[in-house]
Tab-separated table of C-alpha atoms in Angstrom:
chain	number	residue	atom	x	y	z
K	1	MET	CA	-22.746	-6.152	-5.648
K	2	GLN	CA	-18.711	-4.627	-5.572
K	3	ASN	CA	-17.804	-4.739	-9.022
K	4	ILE	CA	-14.614	-6.259	-9.139
K	5	LEU	CA	-12.263	-5.316	-12.840
K	6	VAL	CA	-9.804	-8.013	-13.751
K	7	VAL	CA	-7.082	-6.994	-16.069
K	8	ASP	CA	-4.724	-10.069	-17.785
K	9	ASP	CA	-4.159	-9.973	-20.897
K	10	ASP	CA	-3.893	-14.145	-20.414
K	11	PRO	CA	-7.293	-15.760	-21.336
K	12	THR	CA	-7.075	-18.926	-18.674
K	13	VAL	CA	-5.795	-16.894	-16.114
K	14	ALA	CA	-8.922	-14.172	-16.809
K	15	GLU	CA	-11.389	-17.150	-16.929
K	16	VAL	CA	-9.785	-18.447	-13.785
K	17	VAL	CA	-10.096	-15.134	-11.749
K	18	THR	CA	-13.497	-14.395	-12.935
K	19	GLY	CA	-15.333	-17.554	-12.426
K	20	TYR	CA	-13.264	-17.595	-8.181
K	21	LEU	CA	-14.707	-13.826	-7.784
K	22	GLU	CA	-18.236	-14.631	-9.326
K	23	ARG	CA	-18.002	-17.868	-7.277
K	24	ALA	CA	-17.488	-15.022	-3.737
K	25	GLY	CA	-20.538	-12.950	-4.486
K	26	PHE	CA	-18.099	-10.089	-6.729
K	27	THR	CA	-19.852	-9.010	-9.787
K	28	VAL	CA	-16.484	-8.846	-12.891
K	29	THR	CA	-15.829	-7.093	-15.453
K	30	GLN	CA	-12.564	-7.855	-17.413
K	31	ALA	CA	-10.061	-6.109	-19.678
K	32	ALA	CA	-6.903	-7.552	-22.017
K	33	ASP	CA	-4.486	-4.263	-21.992
K	34	GLY	CA	-4.087	-0.943	-20.821
K	35	PRO	CA	-6.215	0.575	-22.365
K	36	THR	CA	-9.457	-1.023	-22.359
K	37	ALA	CA	-9.466	-1.627	-18.741
K	38	LEU	CA	-8.564	2.574	-18.619
K	39	ARG	CA	-11.648	2.960	-20.939
K	40	GLN	CA	-13.797	0.349	-18.277
K	41	ALA	CA	-12.569	1.673	-15.255
K	42	ARG	CA	-13.990	5.427	-16.156
K	43	ASP	CA	-16.835	3.748	-17.418
K	44	HIS	CA	-17.681	1.538	-14.894
K	45	ARG	CA	-15.837	2.573	-11.489
K	46	PRO	CA	-14.888	-0.576	-10.175
K	47	ASP	CA	-14.688	-1.303	-6.617
K	48	LEU	CA	-11.457	-2.877	-6.843
K	49	VAL	CA	-9.271	-3.477	-9.503
K	50	VAL	CA	-6.921	-7.263	-10.397
K	51	LEU	CA	-3.828	-6.303	-12.591
K	52	ASP	CA	-1.268	-7.876	-13.683
K	53	LEU	CA	2.134	-6.540	-14.691
K	54	MET	CA	2.945	-7.447	-17.679
K	55	LEU	CA	0.154	-6.261	-20.407
K	56	PRO	CA	0.528	-5.503	-23.702
K	57	GLY	CA	0.517	-2.169	-25.547
K	58	MET	CA	0.831	-0.447	-21.324
K	59	ASP	CA	2.110	-2.060	-18.690
K	60	GLY	CA	0.226	-2.986	-15.515
K	61	LEU	CA	2.025	-0.041	-13.695
K	62	GLU	CA	1.216	3.198	-16.316
K	63	VAL	CA	-2.325	1.796	-15.732
K	64	CYS	CA	-1.748	1.838	-11.951
K	65	ARG	CA	-0.462	5.254	-12.352
K	66	ARG	CA	-3.327	6.302	-14.406
K	67	LEU	CA	-6.337	4.608	-12.862
K	68	ARG	CA	-4.407	6.435	-9.326
K	69	ALA	CA	-4.305	10.126	-11.736
K	70	ASP	CA	-8.860	9.644	-12.163
K	71	GLY	CA	-9.069	8.894	-8.431
K	72	PRO	CA	-8.736	7.104	-5.305
K	73	VAL	CA	-9.324	2.475	-6.109
K	74	PRO	CA	-8.075	0.003	-4.594
K	75	VAL	CA	-5.567	-2.078	-7.334
K	76	ILE	CA	-4.112	-5.910	-6.674
K	77	MET	CA	-1.465	-6.250	-8.455
K	78	LEU	CA	-0.507	-9.229	-10.054
K	79	THR	CA	3.416	-10.336	-10.899
K	80	ALA	CA	5.721	-13.381	-12.081
K	81	ARG	CA	7.370	-15.014	-8.849
K	82	GLY	CA	10.668	-13.521	-8.242
K	83	ASP	CA	11.008	-10.449	-9.764
K	84	GLU	CA	11.258	-8.826	-6.463
K	85	ASP	CA	11.239	-5.582	-7.750
K	86	ASP	CA	8.673	-5.283	-9.822
K	87	ARG	CA	6.652	-6.038	-7.088
K	88	ILE	CA	7.887	-3.770	-5.518
K	89	LEU	CA	7.308	-1.006	-8.398
K	90	GLY	CA	3.792	-1.888	-8.633
K	91	LEU	CA	3.740	-0.948	-4.560
K	92	GLU	CA	5.686	2.404	-4.793
K	93	VAL	CA	2.429	3.113	-7.417
K	94	GLY	CA	0.320	2.674	-5.399
K	95	ALA	CA	-0.579	-1.388	-5.831
K	96	ASP	CA	-2.683	-2.258	-2.291
K	97	ASP	CA	-0.936	-5.795	-2.970
K	98	TYR	CA	0.279	-8.432	-4.881
K	99	VAL	CA	0.278	-11.965	-5.968
K	100	THR	CA	2.715	-13.370	-7.061
K	101	LYS	CA	1.773	-16.349	-10.059
K	102	PRO	CA	1.950	-19.224	-10.414
K	103	PHE	CA	-1.644	-18.511	-7.277
K	104	SER	CA	-4.017	-19.675	-5.474
K	105	PRO	CA	-7.099	-18.278	-6.611
K	106	ARG	CA	-7.970	-18.698	-3.010
K	107	GLU	CA	-6.217	-16.910	-1.831
K	108	LEU	CA	-6.406	-14.454	-4.609
K	109	VAL	CA	-9.963	-13.587	-3.268
K	110	LEU	CA	-9.100	-13.179	0.316
K	111	ARG	CA	-7.249	-11.104	-0.848
K	112	VAL	CA	-9.481	-8.703	-2.741
K	113	GLU	CA	-12.275	-9.118	0.759
K	114	SER	CA	-9.285	-8.399	2.477
K	115	VAL	CA	-8.309	-4.872	1.078
K	116	LEU	CA	-12.032	-4.398	0.042
K	117	ARG	CA	-13.181	-4.550	3.812
K	118	ARG	CA	-9.600	-1.778	4.573
K	119	ALA	CA	-11.018	0.271	2.649
K	120	VAL	CA	-14.418	0.248	3.793
K	121	ALA	CA	-13.531	0.382	7.802
K	122	GLN	CA	-11.632	3.443	6.916
K	123	ASP	CA	-14.466	4.999	5.255
K	124	ARG	CA	-16.019	4.038	7.937
K	125	ASN	CA	-13.873	5.365	11.040
K	126	ARG	CA	-13.234	8.725	9.154
K	127	GLY	CA	-12.049	10.917	12.709
K	128	PRO	CA	-11.466	14.248	13.522
K	129	GLN	CA	-8.538	16.096	12.274
K	130	VAL	CA	-4.808	15.423	13.444
K	131	ARG	CA	-2.722	17.287	13.227
K	132	ALA	CA	1.408	16.804	14.427
K	133	ALA	CA	5.112	18.639	13.246
K	134	GLY	CA	3.004	21.406	10.920
K	135	ILE	CA	1.420	17.840	9.018
K	136	VAL	CA	-2.603	18.229	8.818
K	137	LEU	CA	-4.339	15.445	8.355
K	138	ASP	CA	-8.127	15.195	7.428
K	139	PRO	CA	-9.739	11.962	7.314
K	140	ALA	CA	-13.071	12.788	6.686
K	141	GLY	CA	-12.143	14.682	2.962
K	142	ARG	CA	-8.860	11.822	2.561
K	143	CYS	CA	-6.340	14.797	2.293
K	144	ALA	CA	-3.189	15.659	3.560
K	145	THR	CA	-0.939	19.050	3.546
K	146	LYS	CA	2.746	19.811	4.992
K	147	GLY	CA	2.954	23.557	5.911
K	148	GLY	CA	-0.702	24.093	3.925
K	149	ARG	CA	0.926	22.242	0.860
K	150	GLU	CA	-1.443	18.863	-0.330
K	151	LEU	CA	1.042	15.381	0.182
K	152	ALA	CA	-0.041	13.478	-2.942
K	153	LEU	CA	0.178	9.840	-0.899
K	154	THR	CA	-1.385	6.703	-2.415
K	155	LEU	CA	-4.485	5.740	-0.306
K	156	ARG	CA	-2.208	3.256	1.574
K	157	GLU	CA	0.507	5.971	2.784
K	158	PHE	CA	-2.415	7.929	3.171
K	159	ASP	CA	-3.470	5.014	6.527
K	160	LEU	CA	-0.130	4.511	7.220
K	161	LEU	CA	0.539	8.151	7.595
K	162	ALA	CA	-2.561	8.402	10.330
K	163	HIS	CA	-2.025	4.761	11.995
K	164	LEU	CA	1.397	6.254	12.622
K	165	MET	CA	0.047	10.429	13.837
K	166	SER	CA	-3.168	8.358	15.536
K	167	HIS	CA	-0.380	6.661	17.753
K	168	ARG	CA	2.596	9.609	17.658
K	169	GLY	CA	5.099	8.257	20.386
K	170	GLU	CA	4.885	4.690	19.995
K	171	ALA	CA	6.358	1.681	19.079
K	172	ILE	CA	4.966	0.064	16.333
K	173	GLY	CA	5.784	-3.246	14.759
K	174	ARG	CA	5.890	-4.076	11.364
K	175	GLU	CA	4.048	-7.415	11.964
K	176	GLN	CA	1.129	-4.494	13.680
K	177	LEU	CA	1.267	-2.433	11.213
K	178	MET	CA	0.440	-4.827	8.351
K	179	HIS	CA	-2.261	-6.528	10.803
K	180	ASP	CA	-3.582	-2.210	11.602
K	181	VAL	CA	-3.330	-0.866	8.279
K	182	TRP	CA	-3.592	-3.535	5.777
K	183	GLY	CA	-5.595	-5.936	7.827
K	184	TRP	CA	-3.872	-8.395	6.420
K	185	GLU	CA	-2.105	-11.464	9.156
K	186	PHE	CA	-0.167	-12.444	6.871
K	187	GLY	CA	2.679	-11.446	4.242
K	188	ASP	CA	5.787	-9.697	2.885
K	189	LEU	CA	7.035	-7.437	5.982
K	190	SER	CA	8.948	-5.461	3.247
K	191	THR	CA	5.377	-4.085	1.784
K	192	VAL	CA	5.542	-1.807	4.922
K	193	THR	CA	9.536	-1.141	4.148
K	194	VAL	CA	8.347	0.155	1.019
K	195	HIS	CA	5.881	2.892	2.256
K	196	VAL	CA	7.680	3.716	5.056
K	197	ARG	CA	10.277	4.892	2.983
K	198	ARG	CA	7.691	6.738	0.799
K	199	LEU	CA	6.668	7.830	3.209
K	200	ARG	CA	9.388	9.720	4.202
K	201	GLY	CA	10.423	11.219	0.766
K	202	LYS	CA	6.879	13.015	0.945
K	203	ILE	CA	6.585	13.992	5.040
K	204	GLU	CA	10.861	14.899	5.470
K	205	ASP	CA	12.176	18.231	5.105
K	206	ASP	CA	15.300	15.193	4.981
K	207	PRO	CA	14.319	11.996	3.591
K	208	ALA	CA	17.470	10.953	4.137
K	209	ARG	CA	17.260	11.539	7.748
K	210	PRO	CA	14.272	10.354	8.656
K	211	ARG	CA	13.514	13.082	11.928
K	212	LEU	CA	9.860	12.251	12.055
K	213	ILE	CA	9.398	7.891	11.113
K	214	GLN	CA	11.742	7.041	13.457
K	215	THR	CA	12.893	3.079	13.164
K	216	VAL	CA	12.653	1.565	16.515
K	217	TRP	CA	16.377	-0.566	16.624
K	218	GLY	CA	14.555	-4.407	16.484
K	219	ILE	CA	10.738	-3.368	16.467
K	220	GLY	CA	8.939	-1.071	13.447
K	221	TYR	CA	8.554	1.993	13.865
K	222	ARG	CA	7.884	5.118	16.050
K	223	PHE	CA	6.001	8.915	14.407
K	224	ASP	CA	7.941	11.454	17.112
K	225	ASP	CA	7.346	15.203	16.689
K	226	ARG	CA	9.351	15.949	19.300
K	227	PRO	CA	12.546	18.090	19.450
K	228	ALA	CA	15.104	16.218	19.216
K	229	ALA	CA	16.729	17.663	22.831
K	230	ASP	CA	13.295	16.290	24.477
K	231	ARG	CA	13.578	12.788	22.809
K	232	ALA	CA	15.973	9.530	24.698
K	233	ALA	CA	18.946	9.321	24.511
K	234	GLY	CA	18.941	5.577	23.707
K	235	ASP	CA	16.487	5.913	20.701
K	236	HIS	CA	18.613	5.090	17.237
K	237	PRO	CA	19.228	8.573	15.471
K	238	ALA	CA	17.152	9.032	13.005
K	239	GLY	CA	15.978	6.338	11.642
K	240	ASP	CA	18.537	5.668	8.481
K	241	LEU	CA	17.346	1.355	9.541
K	242	VAL	CA	15.068	-0.677	7.518
K	243	ALA	CA	14.225	-3.937	7.943
K	244	ASP	CA	15.057	-6.553	5.239
K	245	SER	CA	11.849	-8.685	4.932
K	246	ARG	CA	14.097	-12.047	3.500
K	247	THR	CA	16.474	-11.780	7.198
K	248	GLY	CA	14.643	-9.640	9.414
K	249	GLU	CA	17.923	-7.952	10.013
K	250	GLU	CA	18.445	-4.443	10.587
K	251	GLN	CA	20.167	-3.382	7.192
K	252	GLY	CA	20.745	-0.118	5.772
K	253	ALA	CA	17.896	1.689	3.522
K	254	ASN	CA	19.871	1.627	-0.353
K	255	HIS	CA	19.696	-1.915	0.676
K	256	ALA	CA	16.085	-2.444	1.729
């Protein structure tokens, strides 16, 4: 039976979430603040953490950072509706998904099941090393290096890089990436945008002028390790545009 740690200082929310998760077959542990959550996570390693962003004493972002420092664990963050900057921050510190309040408990259970299925599938489908552009990606060890230096990737950044490198040269739409990497059939495409931006910051020599993860105008992204002279003349240069999740139009990266 998989164990879920629910971290929320609102006892009503915690009880409702716990009830739905238990009826779905999960074992649930609760914590009302960050320090308690970290202690419980160390003592009883959860399979997934449902983590409220606003917590007394230590906010959910810091809890997420510390959880990640102790080892890989999927995190779904609960945020207030409309706090887009907070949701983006949550994704940037490594949250695998987020659900906005007020939310449907049934939807949360579906998100939990989706994230866990994806984590199990990744564990089972670890293939050989993938090498490109000085990057060595080891699916079995869940680690990646560039030029011999280990890259500090979150779980989802690793999965995204693995998918792009395994399909290098292929333009992949954001919706397809959301399905293939996150296992979602629906969701906010800004999730993909944020992870691409973070990943570029870790693997590109100049993240402001990315060469490896290219933006394909009107479609999505492509991992391209060919020399610049060999790239198609019609390709959009350097991938300096990203999709605005609200309009679907290409906007400057600084406005993503």
